[in-house]
Structure formats: C-alpha cells, structure tokens
Coordinates of C-alpha atoms and ligand atoms in Angstrom, one line a residue:
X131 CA 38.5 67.1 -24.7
X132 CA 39.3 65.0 -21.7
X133 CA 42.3 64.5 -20.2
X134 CA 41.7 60.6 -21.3
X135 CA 41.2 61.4 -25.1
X136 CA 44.5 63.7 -24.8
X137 CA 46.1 60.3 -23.6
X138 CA 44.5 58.1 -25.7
X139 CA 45.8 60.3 -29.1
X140 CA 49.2 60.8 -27.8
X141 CA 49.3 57.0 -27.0
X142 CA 47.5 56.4 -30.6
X143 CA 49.9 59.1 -32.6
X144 CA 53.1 57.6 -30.8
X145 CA 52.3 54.0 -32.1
X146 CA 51.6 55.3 -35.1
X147 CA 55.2 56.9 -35.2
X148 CA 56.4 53.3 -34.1
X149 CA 54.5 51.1 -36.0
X150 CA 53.9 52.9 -39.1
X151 CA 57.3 54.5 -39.8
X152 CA 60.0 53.6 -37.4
X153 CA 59.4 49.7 -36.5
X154 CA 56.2 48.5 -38.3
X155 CA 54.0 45.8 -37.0
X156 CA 51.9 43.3 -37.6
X157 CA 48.0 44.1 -37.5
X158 CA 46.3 41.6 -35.6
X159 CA 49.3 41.1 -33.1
X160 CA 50.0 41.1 -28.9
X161 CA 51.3 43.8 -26.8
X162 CA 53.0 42.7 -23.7
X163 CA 52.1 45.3 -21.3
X164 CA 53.3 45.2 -17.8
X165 CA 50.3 47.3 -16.4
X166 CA 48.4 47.4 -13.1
X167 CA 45.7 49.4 -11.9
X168 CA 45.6 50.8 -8.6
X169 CA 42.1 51.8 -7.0
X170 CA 40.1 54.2 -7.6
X171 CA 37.9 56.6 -5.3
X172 CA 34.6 58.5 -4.8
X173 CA 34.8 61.9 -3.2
X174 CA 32.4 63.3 -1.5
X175 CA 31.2 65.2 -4.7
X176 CA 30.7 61.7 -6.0
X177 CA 33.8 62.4 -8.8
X178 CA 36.2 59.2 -9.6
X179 CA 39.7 59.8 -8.3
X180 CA 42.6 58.1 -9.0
X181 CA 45.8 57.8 -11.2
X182 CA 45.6 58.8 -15.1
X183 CA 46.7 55.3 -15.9
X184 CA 44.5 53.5 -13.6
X185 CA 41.4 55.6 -15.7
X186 CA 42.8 55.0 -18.6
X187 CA 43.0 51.0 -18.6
X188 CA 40.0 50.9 -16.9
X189 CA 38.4 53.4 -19.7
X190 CA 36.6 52.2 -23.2
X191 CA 39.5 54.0 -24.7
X192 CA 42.0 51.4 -24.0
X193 CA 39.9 48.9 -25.9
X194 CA 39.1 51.1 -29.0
X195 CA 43.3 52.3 -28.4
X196 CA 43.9 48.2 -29.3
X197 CA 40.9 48.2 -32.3
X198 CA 42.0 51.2 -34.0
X199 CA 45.9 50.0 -33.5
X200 CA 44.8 46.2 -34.5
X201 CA 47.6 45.4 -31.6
X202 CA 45.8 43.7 -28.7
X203 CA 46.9 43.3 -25.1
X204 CA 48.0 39.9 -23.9
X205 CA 46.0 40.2 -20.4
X206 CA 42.5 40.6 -19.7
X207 CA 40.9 43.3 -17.7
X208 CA 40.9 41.3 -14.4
X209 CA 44.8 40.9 -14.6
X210 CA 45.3 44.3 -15.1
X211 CA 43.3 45.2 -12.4
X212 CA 43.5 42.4 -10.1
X213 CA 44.9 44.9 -7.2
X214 CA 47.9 42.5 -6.1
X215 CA 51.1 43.1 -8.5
X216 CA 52.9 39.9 -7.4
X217 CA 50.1 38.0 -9.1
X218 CA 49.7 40.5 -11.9
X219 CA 52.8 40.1 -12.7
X220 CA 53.0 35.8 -12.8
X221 CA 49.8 36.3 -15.1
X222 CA 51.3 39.0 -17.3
X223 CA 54.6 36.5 -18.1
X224 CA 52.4 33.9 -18.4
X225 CA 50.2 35.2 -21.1
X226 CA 52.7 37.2 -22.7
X227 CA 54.6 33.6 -23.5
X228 CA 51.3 31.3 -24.3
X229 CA 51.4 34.4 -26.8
X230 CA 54.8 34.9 -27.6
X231 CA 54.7 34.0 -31.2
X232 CA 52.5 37.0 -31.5
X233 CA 53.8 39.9 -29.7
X234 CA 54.9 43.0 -31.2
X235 CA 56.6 44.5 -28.8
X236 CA 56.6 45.0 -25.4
X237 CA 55.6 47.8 -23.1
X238 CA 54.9 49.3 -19.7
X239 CA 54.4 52.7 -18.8
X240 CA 57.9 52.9 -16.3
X241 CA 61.0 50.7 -17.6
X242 CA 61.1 49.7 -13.4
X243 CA 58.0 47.2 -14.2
X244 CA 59.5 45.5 -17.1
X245 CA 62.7 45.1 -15.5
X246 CA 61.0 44.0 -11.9
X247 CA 58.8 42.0 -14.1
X248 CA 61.7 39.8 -15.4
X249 CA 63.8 39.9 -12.6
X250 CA 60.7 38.1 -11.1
X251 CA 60.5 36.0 -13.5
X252 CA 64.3 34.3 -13.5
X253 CA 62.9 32.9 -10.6
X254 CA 59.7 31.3 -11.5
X255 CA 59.9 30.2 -15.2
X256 CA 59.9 26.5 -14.3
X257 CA 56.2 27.1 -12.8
X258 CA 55.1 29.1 -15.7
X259 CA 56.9 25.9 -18.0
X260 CA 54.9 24.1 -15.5
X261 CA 51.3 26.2 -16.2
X262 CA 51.9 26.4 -19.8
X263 CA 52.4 22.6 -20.3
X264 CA 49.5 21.5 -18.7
X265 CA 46.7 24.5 -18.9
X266 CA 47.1 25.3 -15.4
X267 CA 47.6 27.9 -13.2
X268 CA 49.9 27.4 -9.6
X269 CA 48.2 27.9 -6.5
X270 CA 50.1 31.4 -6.1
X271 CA 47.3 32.7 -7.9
X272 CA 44.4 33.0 -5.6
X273 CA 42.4 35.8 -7.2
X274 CA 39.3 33.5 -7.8
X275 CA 38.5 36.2 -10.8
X276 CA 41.9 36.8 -12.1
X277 CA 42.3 32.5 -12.1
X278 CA 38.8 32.1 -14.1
X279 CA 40.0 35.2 -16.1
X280 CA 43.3 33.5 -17.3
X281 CA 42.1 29.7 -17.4
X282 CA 39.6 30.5 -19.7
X283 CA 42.5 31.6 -22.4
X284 CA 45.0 29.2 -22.0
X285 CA 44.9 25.3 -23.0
X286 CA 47.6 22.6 -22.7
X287 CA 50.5 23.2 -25.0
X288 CA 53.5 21.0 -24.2
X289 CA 55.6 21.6 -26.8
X290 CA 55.3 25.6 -26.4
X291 CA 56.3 24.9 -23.0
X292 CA 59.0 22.7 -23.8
X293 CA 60.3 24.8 -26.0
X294 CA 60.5 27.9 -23.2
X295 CA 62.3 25.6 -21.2
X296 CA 64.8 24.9 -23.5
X297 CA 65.4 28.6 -24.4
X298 CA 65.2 29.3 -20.3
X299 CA 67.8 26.9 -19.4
X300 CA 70.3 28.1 -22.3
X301 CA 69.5 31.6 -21.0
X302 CA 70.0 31.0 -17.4
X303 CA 73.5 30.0 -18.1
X304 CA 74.0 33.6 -19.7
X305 CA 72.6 35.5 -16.9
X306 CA 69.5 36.5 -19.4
X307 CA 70.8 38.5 -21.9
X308 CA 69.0 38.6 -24.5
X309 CA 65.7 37.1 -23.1
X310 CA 63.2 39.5 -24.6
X311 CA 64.2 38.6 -28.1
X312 CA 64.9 35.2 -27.7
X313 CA 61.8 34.3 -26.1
X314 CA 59.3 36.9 -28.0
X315 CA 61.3 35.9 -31.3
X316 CA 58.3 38.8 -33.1
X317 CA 58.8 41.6 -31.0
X318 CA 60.2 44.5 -32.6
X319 CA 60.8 47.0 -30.0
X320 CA 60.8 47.7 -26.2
X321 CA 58.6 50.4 -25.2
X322 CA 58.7 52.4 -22.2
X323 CA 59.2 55.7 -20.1
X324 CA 63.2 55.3 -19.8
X325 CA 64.7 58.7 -19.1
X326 CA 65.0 60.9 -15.5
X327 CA 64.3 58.5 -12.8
X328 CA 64.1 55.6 -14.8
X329 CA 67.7 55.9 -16.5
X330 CA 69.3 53.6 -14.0
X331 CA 67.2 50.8 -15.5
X332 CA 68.4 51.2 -18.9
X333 CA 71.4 48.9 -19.1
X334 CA 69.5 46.0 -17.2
X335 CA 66.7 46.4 -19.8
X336 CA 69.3 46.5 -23.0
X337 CA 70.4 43.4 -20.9
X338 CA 67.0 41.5 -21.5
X339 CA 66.6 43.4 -24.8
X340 CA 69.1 41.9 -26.6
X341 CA 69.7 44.7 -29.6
X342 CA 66.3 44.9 -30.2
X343 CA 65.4 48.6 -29.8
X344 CA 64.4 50.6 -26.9
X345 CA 61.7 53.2 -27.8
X346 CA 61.5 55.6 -24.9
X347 CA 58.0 56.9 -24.4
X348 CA 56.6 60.1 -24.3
X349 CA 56.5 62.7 -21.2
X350 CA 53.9 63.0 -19.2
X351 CA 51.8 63.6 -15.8
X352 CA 48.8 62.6 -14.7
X353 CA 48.1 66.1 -14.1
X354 CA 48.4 66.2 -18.1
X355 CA 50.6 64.6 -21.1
X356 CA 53.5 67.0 -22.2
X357 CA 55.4 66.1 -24.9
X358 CA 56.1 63.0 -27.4
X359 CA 59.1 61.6 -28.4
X360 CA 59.4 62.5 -32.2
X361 CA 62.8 60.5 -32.6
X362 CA 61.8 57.0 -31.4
X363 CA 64.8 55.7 -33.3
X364 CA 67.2 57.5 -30.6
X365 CA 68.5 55.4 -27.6
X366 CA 67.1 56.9 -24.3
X367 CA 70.1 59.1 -23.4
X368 CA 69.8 61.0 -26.4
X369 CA 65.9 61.4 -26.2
X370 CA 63.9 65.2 -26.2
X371 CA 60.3 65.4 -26.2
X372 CA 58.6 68.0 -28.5
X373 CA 55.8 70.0 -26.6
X374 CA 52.5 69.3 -28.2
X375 CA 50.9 72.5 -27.1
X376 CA 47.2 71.7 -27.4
X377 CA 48.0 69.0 -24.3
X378 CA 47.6 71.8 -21.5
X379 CA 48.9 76.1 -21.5
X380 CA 52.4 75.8 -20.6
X381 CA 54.3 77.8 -19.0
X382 CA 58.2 77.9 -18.7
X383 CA 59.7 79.0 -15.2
X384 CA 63.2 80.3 -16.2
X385 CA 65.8 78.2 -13.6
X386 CA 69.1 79.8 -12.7
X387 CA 71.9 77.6 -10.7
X388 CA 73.9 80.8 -9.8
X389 CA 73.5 80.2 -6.1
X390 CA 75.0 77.1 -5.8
X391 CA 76.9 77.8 -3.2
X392 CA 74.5 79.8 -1.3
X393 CA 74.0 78.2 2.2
X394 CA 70.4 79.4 3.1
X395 CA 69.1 78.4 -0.1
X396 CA 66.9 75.0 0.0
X397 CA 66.5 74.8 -3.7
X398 CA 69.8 75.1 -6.1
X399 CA 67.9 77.7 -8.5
X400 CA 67.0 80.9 -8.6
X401 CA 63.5 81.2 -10.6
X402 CA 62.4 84.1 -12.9
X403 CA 58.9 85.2 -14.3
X404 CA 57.1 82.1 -16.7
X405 CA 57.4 83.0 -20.1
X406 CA 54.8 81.3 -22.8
X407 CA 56.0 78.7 -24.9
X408 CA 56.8 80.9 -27.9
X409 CA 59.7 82.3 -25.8
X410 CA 61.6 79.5 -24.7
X411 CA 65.2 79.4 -25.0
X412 CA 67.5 77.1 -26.6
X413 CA 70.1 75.7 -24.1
X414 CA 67.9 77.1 -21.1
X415 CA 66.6 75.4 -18.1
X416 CA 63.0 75.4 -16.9
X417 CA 60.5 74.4 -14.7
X418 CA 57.3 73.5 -16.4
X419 CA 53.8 75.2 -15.2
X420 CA 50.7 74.0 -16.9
X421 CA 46.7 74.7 -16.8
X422 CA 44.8 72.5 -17.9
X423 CA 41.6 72.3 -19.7
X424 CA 39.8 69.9 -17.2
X425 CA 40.6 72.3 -13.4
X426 CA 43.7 72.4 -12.8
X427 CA 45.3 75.8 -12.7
X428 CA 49.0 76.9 -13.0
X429 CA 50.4 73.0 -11.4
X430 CA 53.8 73.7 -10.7
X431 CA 54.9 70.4 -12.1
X432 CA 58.3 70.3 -10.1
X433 CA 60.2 68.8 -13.1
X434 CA 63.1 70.9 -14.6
X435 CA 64.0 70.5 -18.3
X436 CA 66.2 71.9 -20.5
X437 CA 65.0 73.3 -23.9
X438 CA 67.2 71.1 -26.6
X439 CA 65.8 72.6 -29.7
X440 CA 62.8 73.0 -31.8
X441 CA 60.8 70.3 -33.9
X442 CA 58.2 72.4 -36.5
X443 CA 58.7 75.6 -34.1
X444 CA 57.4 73.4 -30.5
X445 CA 60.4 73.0 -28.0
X446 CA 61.7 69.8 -27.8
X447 CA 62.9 69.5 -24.5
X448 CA 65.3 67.4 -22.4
X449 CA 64.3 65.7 -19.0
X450 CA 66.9 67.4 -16.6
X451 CA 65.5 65.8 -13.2
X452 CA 62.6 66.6 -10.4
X453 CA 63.2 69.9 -9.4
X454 CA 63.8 69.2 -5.4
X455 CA 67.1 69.1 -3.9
X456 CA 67.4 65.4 -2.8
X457 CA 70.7 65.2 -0.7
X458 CA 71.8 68.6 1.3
X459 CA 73.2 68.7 4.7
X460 CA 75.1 71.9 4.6
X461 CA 76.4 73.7 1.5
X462 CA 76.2 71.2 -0.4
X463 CA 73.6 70.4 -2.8
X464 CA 73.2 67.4 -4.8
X465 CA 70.2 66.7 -7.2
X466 CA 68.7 63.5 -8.1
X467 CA 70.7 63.9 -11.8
X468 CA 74.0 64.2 -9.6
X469 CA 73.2 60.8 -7.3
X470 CA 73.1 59.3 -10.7
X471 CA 76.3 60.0 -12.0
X472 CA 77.7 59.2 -9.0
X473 CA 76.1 55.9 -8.5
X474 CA 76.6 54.8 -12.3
X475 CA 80.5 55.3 -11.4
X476 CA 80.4 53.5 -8.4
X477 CA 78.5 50.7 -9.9
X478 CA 80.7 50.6 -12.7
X479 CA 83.6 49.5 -10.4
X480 CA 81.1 46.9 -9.0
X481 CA 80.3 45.5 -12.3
X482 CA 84.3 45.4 -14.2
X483 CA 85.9 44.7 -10.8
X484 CA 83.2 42.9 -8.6
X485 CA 81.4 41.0 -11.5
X486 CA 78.5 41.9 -9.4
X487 CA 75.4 43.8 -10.6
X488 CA 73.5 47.1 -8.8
X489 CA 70.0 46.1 -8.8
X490 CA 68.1 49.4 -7.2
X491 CA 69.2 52.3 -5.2
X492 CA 68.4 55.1 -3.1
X493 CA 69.6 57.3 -0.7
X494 CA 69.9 59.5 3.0
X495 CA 70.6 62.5 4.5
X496 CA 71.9 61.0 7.6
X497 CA 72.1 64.0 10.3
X498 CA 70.3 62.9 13.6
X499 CA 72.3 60.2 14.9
X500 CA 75.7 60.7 13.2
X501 CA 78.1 63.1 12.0
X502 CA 75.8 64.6 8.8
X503 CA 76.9 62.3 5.7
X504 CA 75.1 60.6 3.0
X505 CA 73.9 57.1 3.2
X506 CA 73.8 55.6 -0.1
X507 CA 71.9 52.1 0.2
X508 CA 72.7 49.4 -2.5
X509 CA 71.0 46.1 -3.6
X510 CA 73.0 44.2 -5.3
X511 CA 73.1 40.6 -7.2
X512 CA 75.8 39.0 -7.1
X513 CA 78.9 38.3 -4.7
X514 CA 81.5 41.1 -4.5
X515 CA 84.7 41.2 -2.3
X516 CA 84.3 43.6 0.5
X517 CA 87.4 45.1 -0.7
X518 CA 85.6 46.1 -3.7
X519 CA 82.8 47.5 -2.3
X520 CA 84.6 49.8 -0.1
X521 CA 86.4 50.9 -3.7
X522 CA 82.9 51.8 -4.9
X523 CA 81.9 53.5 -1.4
X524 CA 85.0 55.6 -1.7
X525 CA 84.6 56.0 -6.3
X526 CA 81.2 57.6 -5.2
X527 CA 82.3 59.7 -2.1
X528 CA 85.0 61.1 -4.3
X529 CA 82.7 61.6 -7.4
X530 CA 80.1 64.1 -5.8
X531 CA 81.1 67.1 -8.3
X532 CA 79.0 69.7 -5.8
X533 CA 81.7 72.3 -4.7
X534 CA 79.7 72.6 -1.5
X535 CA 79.9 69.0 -1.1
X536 CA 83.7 68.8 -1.9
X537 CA 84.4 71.8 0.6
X538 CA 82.4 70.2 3.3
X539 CA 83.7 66.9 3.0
X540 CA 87.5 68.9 3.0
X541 CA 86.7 70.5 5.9
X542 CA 85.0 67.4 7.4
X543 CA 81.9 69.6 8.2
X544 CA 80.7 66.7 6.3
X545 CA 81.4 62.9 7.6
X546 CA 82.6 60.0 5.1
X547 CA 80.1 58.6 3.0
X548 CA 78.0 55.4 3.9
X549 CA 77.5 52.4 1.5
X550 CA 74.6 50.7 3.0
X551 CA 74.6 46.9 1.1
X552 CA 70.5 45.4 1.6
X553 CA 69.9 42.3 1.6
X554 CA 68.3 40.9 -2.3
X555 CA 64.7 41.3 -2.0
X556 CA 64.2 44.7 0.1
X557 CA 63.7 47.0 -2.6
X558 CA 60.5 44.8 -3.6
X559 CA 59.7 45.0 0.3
X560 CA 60.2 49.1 -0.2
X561 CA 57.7 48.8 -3.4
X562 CA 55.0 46.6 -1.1
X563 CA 55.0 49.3 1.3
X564 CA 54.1 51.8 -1.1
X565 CA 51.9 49.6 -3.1
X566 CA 50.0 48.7 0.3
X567 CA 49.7 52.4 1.0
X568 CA 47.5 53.1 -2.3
X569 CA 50.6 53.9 -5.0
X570 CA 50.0 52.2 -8.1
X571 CA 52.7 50.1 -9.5
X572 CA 52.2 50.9 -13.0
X573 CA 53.4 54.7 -12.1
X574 CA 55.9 53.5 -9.2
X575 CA 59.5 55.3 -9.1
X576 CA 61.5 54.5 -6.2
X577 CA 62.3 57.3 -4.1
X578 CA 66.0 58.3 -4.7
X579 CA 66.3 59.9 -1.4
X580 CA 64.5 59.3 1.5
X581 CA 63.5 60.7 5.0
X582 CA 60.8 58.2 5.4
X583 CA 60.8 56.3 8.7
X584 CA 59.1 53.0 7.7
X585 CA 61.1 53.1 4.2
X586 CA 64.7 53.4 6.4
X587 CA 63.4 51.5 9.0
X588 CA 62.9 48.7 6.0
X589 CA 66.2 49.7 4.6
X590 CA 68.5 49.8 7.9
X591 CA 67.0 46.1 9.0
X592 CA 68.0 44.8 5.9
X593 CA 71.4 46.3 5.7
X594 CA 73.8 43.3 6.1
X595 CA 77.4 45.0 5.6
X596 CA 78.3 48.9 5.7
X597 CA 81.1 50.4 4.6
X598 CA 82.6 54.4 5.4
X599 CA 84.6 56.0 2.7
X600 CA 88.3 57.1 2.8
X601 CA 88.3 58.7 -0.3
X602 CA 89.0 62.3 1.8
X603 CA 91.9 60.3 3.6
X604 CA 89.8 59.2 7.3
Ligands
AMP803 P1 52.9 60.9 -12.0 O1 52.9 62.0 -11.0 O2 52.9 59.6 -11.5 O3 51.8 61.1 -13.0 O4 54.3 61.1 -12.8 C1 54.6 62.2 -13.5 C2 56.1 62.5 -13.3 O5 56.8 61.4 -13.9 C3 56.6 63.7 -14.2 O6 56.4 64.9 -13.5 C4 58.0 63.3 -14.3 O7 58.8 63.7 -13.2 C5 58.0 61.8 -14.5 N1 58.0 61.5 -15.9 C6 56.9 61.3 -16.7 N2 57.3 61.0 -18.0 C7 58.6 61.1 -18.0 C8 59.6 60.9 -19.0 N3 59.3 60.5 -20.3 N4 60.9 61.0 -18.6 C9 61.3 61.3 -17.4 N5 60.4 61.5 -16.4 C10 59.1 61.4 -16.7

C-alpha cells in the first residue's frame, strides 16, 4: 500500500471518528481547508518528489477522500495549488464564506495556517464584502487560472455580503472572538495538527473558535503517518496518539535526561538500544525510528514522545518536542518544550498587564558579537508600556527551569536575556522567505530557534525596541 492510501485511511478513519461518533455532520456539506501545495519535482530517475501533502491534494485520493466522506472542499484545485499563499489564502476566505452556510467544520493540516489565515483576513474582509456583493474578484488576484478558477463559482449575492459585513463590524469591535462560529454559523468543529510546535497557537485559535471544539489531528511525517488521535473530544493539551502499527515498523529509541548537566554533551539525552513496539513503557520517553514499506529504512524521526498509555494494547503516546537541543550556550540546555513554558509566562504578563497580544515567536543563541545570552524575538499586536515589556523580558529570564541555565546566568557565564520586539508583519516576511525557498505552507512551522543568517538578518532589521533582563539583579 502506498504511503498515499496510508494517508488517505487515516484521514478517512479520523473523520469517521469525528463525524460519525464524536461531532456528526452533514453529508453533502463544505470543508474549509486552509491548504496549499508547494511544487513538486522530477529526479533524475524521473520519480515525483515533493511533500506528502502536496501529493496528496494533488492525488485522485483527495477527491474520492471528499466522495466517500460526502464533505466537499470549498476551493478548487487551482487555489490549492496556485503556488502563491497570499492569494491562496484571499481565495480560500473567500469561498469558505460564499459557502458558509454549508461548512462542516474547518481544517488545515498545521493550526499556524488557520490562525495566519484569519489574522489575514481582519484586514481584508471589506474586500471580500466587496467580492462577494458583486461576483468579483479584487485585482490582488492575478493568477489568470486561479481568477477563472474562482469566478466561475461565485455569482452576486448582496445580501450574503451584507450580512458578513454586519457580523464583521460587530466582531471587529470584540477583537474577533468568536469569528469561526459566528460567521460559519454550521461548523461543528475545528480541525487541525495543534500540539508540539503548534501549541502556542492554541489560545489565538480558541479565540476565533468561540467554544466550538478543537479536534487536534493525528501525528504524522511525510516520511510516514504515526498515530491517530482516538480521543477527539479531548482539548489539545491533553491529546495522545495511539500508534497504528500497520502505518510503518516502529521502533522506540529509549531517551534518558540523566546528563543534564553534562557540559560536552550536545543533546540532553542519553539513548539506549530501540526496542519494538510491544515493549514500550508506560511513563517513558522515546525517540521514534521507523521503516517504511515504500524505501525508507530505520528514519530517525528526531521527535521525542512520551509513552502515555495503551488504547487496545497500541501505545498511545504524548508529543514531548523535536528531539534537538534548541538554545545551549554553555551548560545549559533548553529544549523547544522549555522555550514554551517560558514564553507562555512571559506572554501571560503581556496579555493581563499589557492588554497586548504575542503573535509569533522565536529565538537565538546569541554568542559572536555579545556576551553568550538568548535572544528571544517577539511580535506582538497591540501597544504595551515599555515598562511591561521589560517585566516579561525579566518573567522569562527568570523562568528558564534548566539548572545549567540558572547556574550560568548566577555566575554570569551567561549574559541577561534579550527581548527582541519586531515590528507587526515580520514573521509573515520570515514565512515568505521560506515559502520562496521551496517550503510549503501547508507543512510550515516556524523555527523556534534560529542560526539562520537571512532569517536574523530579517528579524534584527525589524527589531524596533530591545530590552536586557534584570531578573539576576544587572
Ligand atoms: P514534516 O517533516 O513536514 O512532514 O513534519 C513532520 C513533523 O511534524 C513530525 O516529525 C513532528 O515533529 C511534527 N508533527 C506532525 N504531526 C504532529 C502532531 N500531531 N503533533 C505535534 N507535532 C507533529
């Protein structure tokens, strides 16, 4: 079986869990699906390369996924493969409202899309009022396919459109909670990859959600699918995946964190021999190695997860984080898990103190030009008093839990830590650069740390204020 049929039954089974038993849905309905191909290659061989999802939209699958499921995309193909995301995206909201009476739910395959798809569009609903009302689309558009593609579904409807204005201004005046279900007054669920990287975006997407429910989807690699979330009732933080073991042979790398304090060691774990699936521990971390059926052997898959508990006698595991170190400068070691929790306290100060919102964040191991600190760069929306952002530079410095960290900072081996604020927009300049270099928006996760010199050139240029912490007393 291809790695495409494994996709397409995990994707079939999983709606099946939603629609049939957890939130039913309507047969004959709309999907809203945030999705974008990227390209695809020939190798030499002649073989198609590119990313599962980009095969996977592009493949007969995905049509017969929406005729067996009787739930049909709002977008046609030439939207979903139209190769530029701005005006993917302008299309997607566009459709999804003509068709907002019908939608089910709404979907992506990363909760970043949905929430950069939204975020885009409290800034351009007039024009889509605009398209809607008269059957038109804005020149934005200039895809001559994608344009035909998307004119040849929609017709004048002015009082749809008047009636999205309406709901638009009453929402504006609410900051947008609550926009998904006031606006897609059917949908039933939100559904989307929502745990490891993608947990910061949680609260902004139960922001648009409005109560209505947020499924967190299955895990999985383009390498091959792992697991399926068997509890879709759960809210992300609480969601496992159960191994379905016919996906790939898995492996489970035993992880240790023993050495934390261990100076030479680049990686906080010490790793023991794989053990098959049937040997898994309760309670204990792993790295995951799988072979697939289609090549690959023994892909180290650089995730680490924690085995929760059993569902029928498979391992239902826990999405710990990717298994590389991201911020070390000395002894310390923080992971990507840690930046987290540290930037969810910070930004907890910035929201019930600053009445300000973090909108994307990531991170540096400063130790060329300066003392060796951390950099942690911030976009945020909203106005907050510089007073208050040097109380979340300083909640952050002192939440870094590391001991290596706390010692070095003590012993000012390490230097105060750097709140970088960007100005609103350069985090969707850092996605364009990796969009432009071939990634594909639909599996986009922003890089938590970085070393890269064009994404901290983009980063340092658009810093406008900076702030050192004093939370070690200098
Ligand atoms: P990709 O290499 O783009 O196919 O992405 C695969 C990686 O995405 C996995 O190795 C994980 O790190 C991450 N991922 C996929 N599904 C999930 C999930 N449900 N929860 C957390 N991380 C995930």
């Amino acid at each position: 079986m291809s790695l495409i049929h494994r996709i397409l039954d995990h994707q079939t089974i999983n709606s099946w869990t939603c629609e049939k038993m957890v939130y039913p849905t309507r047969e004959g309905g709309r999907i809203l699906e945030f999705i974008y191909s990227s390209k695809q290659f020939k190798t030499k061989g002649g073989l198609t390369v590119g990313t599962a999802t980009t095969h996977y939209y592009a493949s007969e699958e995905f049509k017969i996924k929406q005729e067996k499921t009787k739930c049909f995309t709002c977008s046609p193909p030439e939207v979903i493969s139209g190769g530029d995301y701005k005006q993917s995206t302008y299309c997607h909201l566009l459709l999804g409202l003509y068709f907002c009476d019908q939608v089910e739910f709404i979907t992506s395959t990363f909760a970043y899309s949905i929430v950069q798809a939204f975020r885009e569009f409290e800034g351009v609903w007039r024009e889509i009022c605009d398209d809607i009302r008269q059957g038109t689309l804005g020149e934005r558009i200039t895809s001559p396919k994608m344009r035909k593609a998307v004119l040849a579904i929609i017709s004048p409807n002015p009082s749809l459109a008047s009636r999205i204005e309406e709901s638009c201004t009453a929402l504006e005046t609410l900051n947008w909670l609550g926009l998904i279900a006031k606006l897609w007054p059917s949908a039933k669920y939100v559904y989307s990859i929502m745990t490891g990287s993608m947990q910061p975006y949680s609260n902004k997407l139960r922001h648009y959600a409005g109560g209505l429910a947020l499924v967190s989807a299955d895990y999985g690699s383009t390498e091959s699918w792992i697991g399926a979330n068997v509890d879709p009732h759960l809210p992300p933080e609480d969601v496992t995946f159960a191994v379905i073991p016919t996906f790939s042979y898995f492996e489970f790398m035993p992880l240790y964190r023993e050495n934390r304090d261990c100076s030479s060691a680049i990686d906080d774990f010490i790793e023991d021999e794989p053990v098959p699936l049937s040997k898994v521990k309760v309670g204990q971390e792993y790295e995951i190695v799988l072979t697939t059926f289609t090549g690959l052997y023994r892909c180290r898959l650089g995730d680490v997860v924690e085995v929760a508990g059993f569902h029928r006698g498979t391992p239902k595991l826990n999405f710990i984080c990717r298994r590389k170190l991201i911020l070390t400068i000395n002894i310390d070691k923080n992971t990507e898990k840690d930046l987290q929790l540290v930037v969810e306290k910070g930004s907890q100060v910035l929201t019930s103190k600053g009445g300000a919102e973090l909108v994307d964040f990531t991170s540096h191991a400063e130790v060329e030009n300066h003392q060796g600190h951390y950099i942690i760069y911030w976009e945020i929306k909203g106005e907050a008093e510089d007073g208050i952002l040097s109380e979340c530079c300083n909640e952050m410095d002192s939440s870094f839990a590391d001991h290596g960290y706390v010692v070095s900072r003590k012993t000012s081996s390490i230097g105060p830590l750097e709140l970088c604020v960007v100005k609103i927009g350069t985090f969707k300049k850092i996605l364009d650069y990796f969009i432009g270099n071939g990634s594909a928006l639909s599996q986009f996760k922003t890089p938590r740390c970085t070393s890269n010199q064009e994404i901290l050139k983009i980063l340092n240029g658009s810093t406008t204020k900076r702030f050192l912490s004093t939370a070690y007393g200098y």
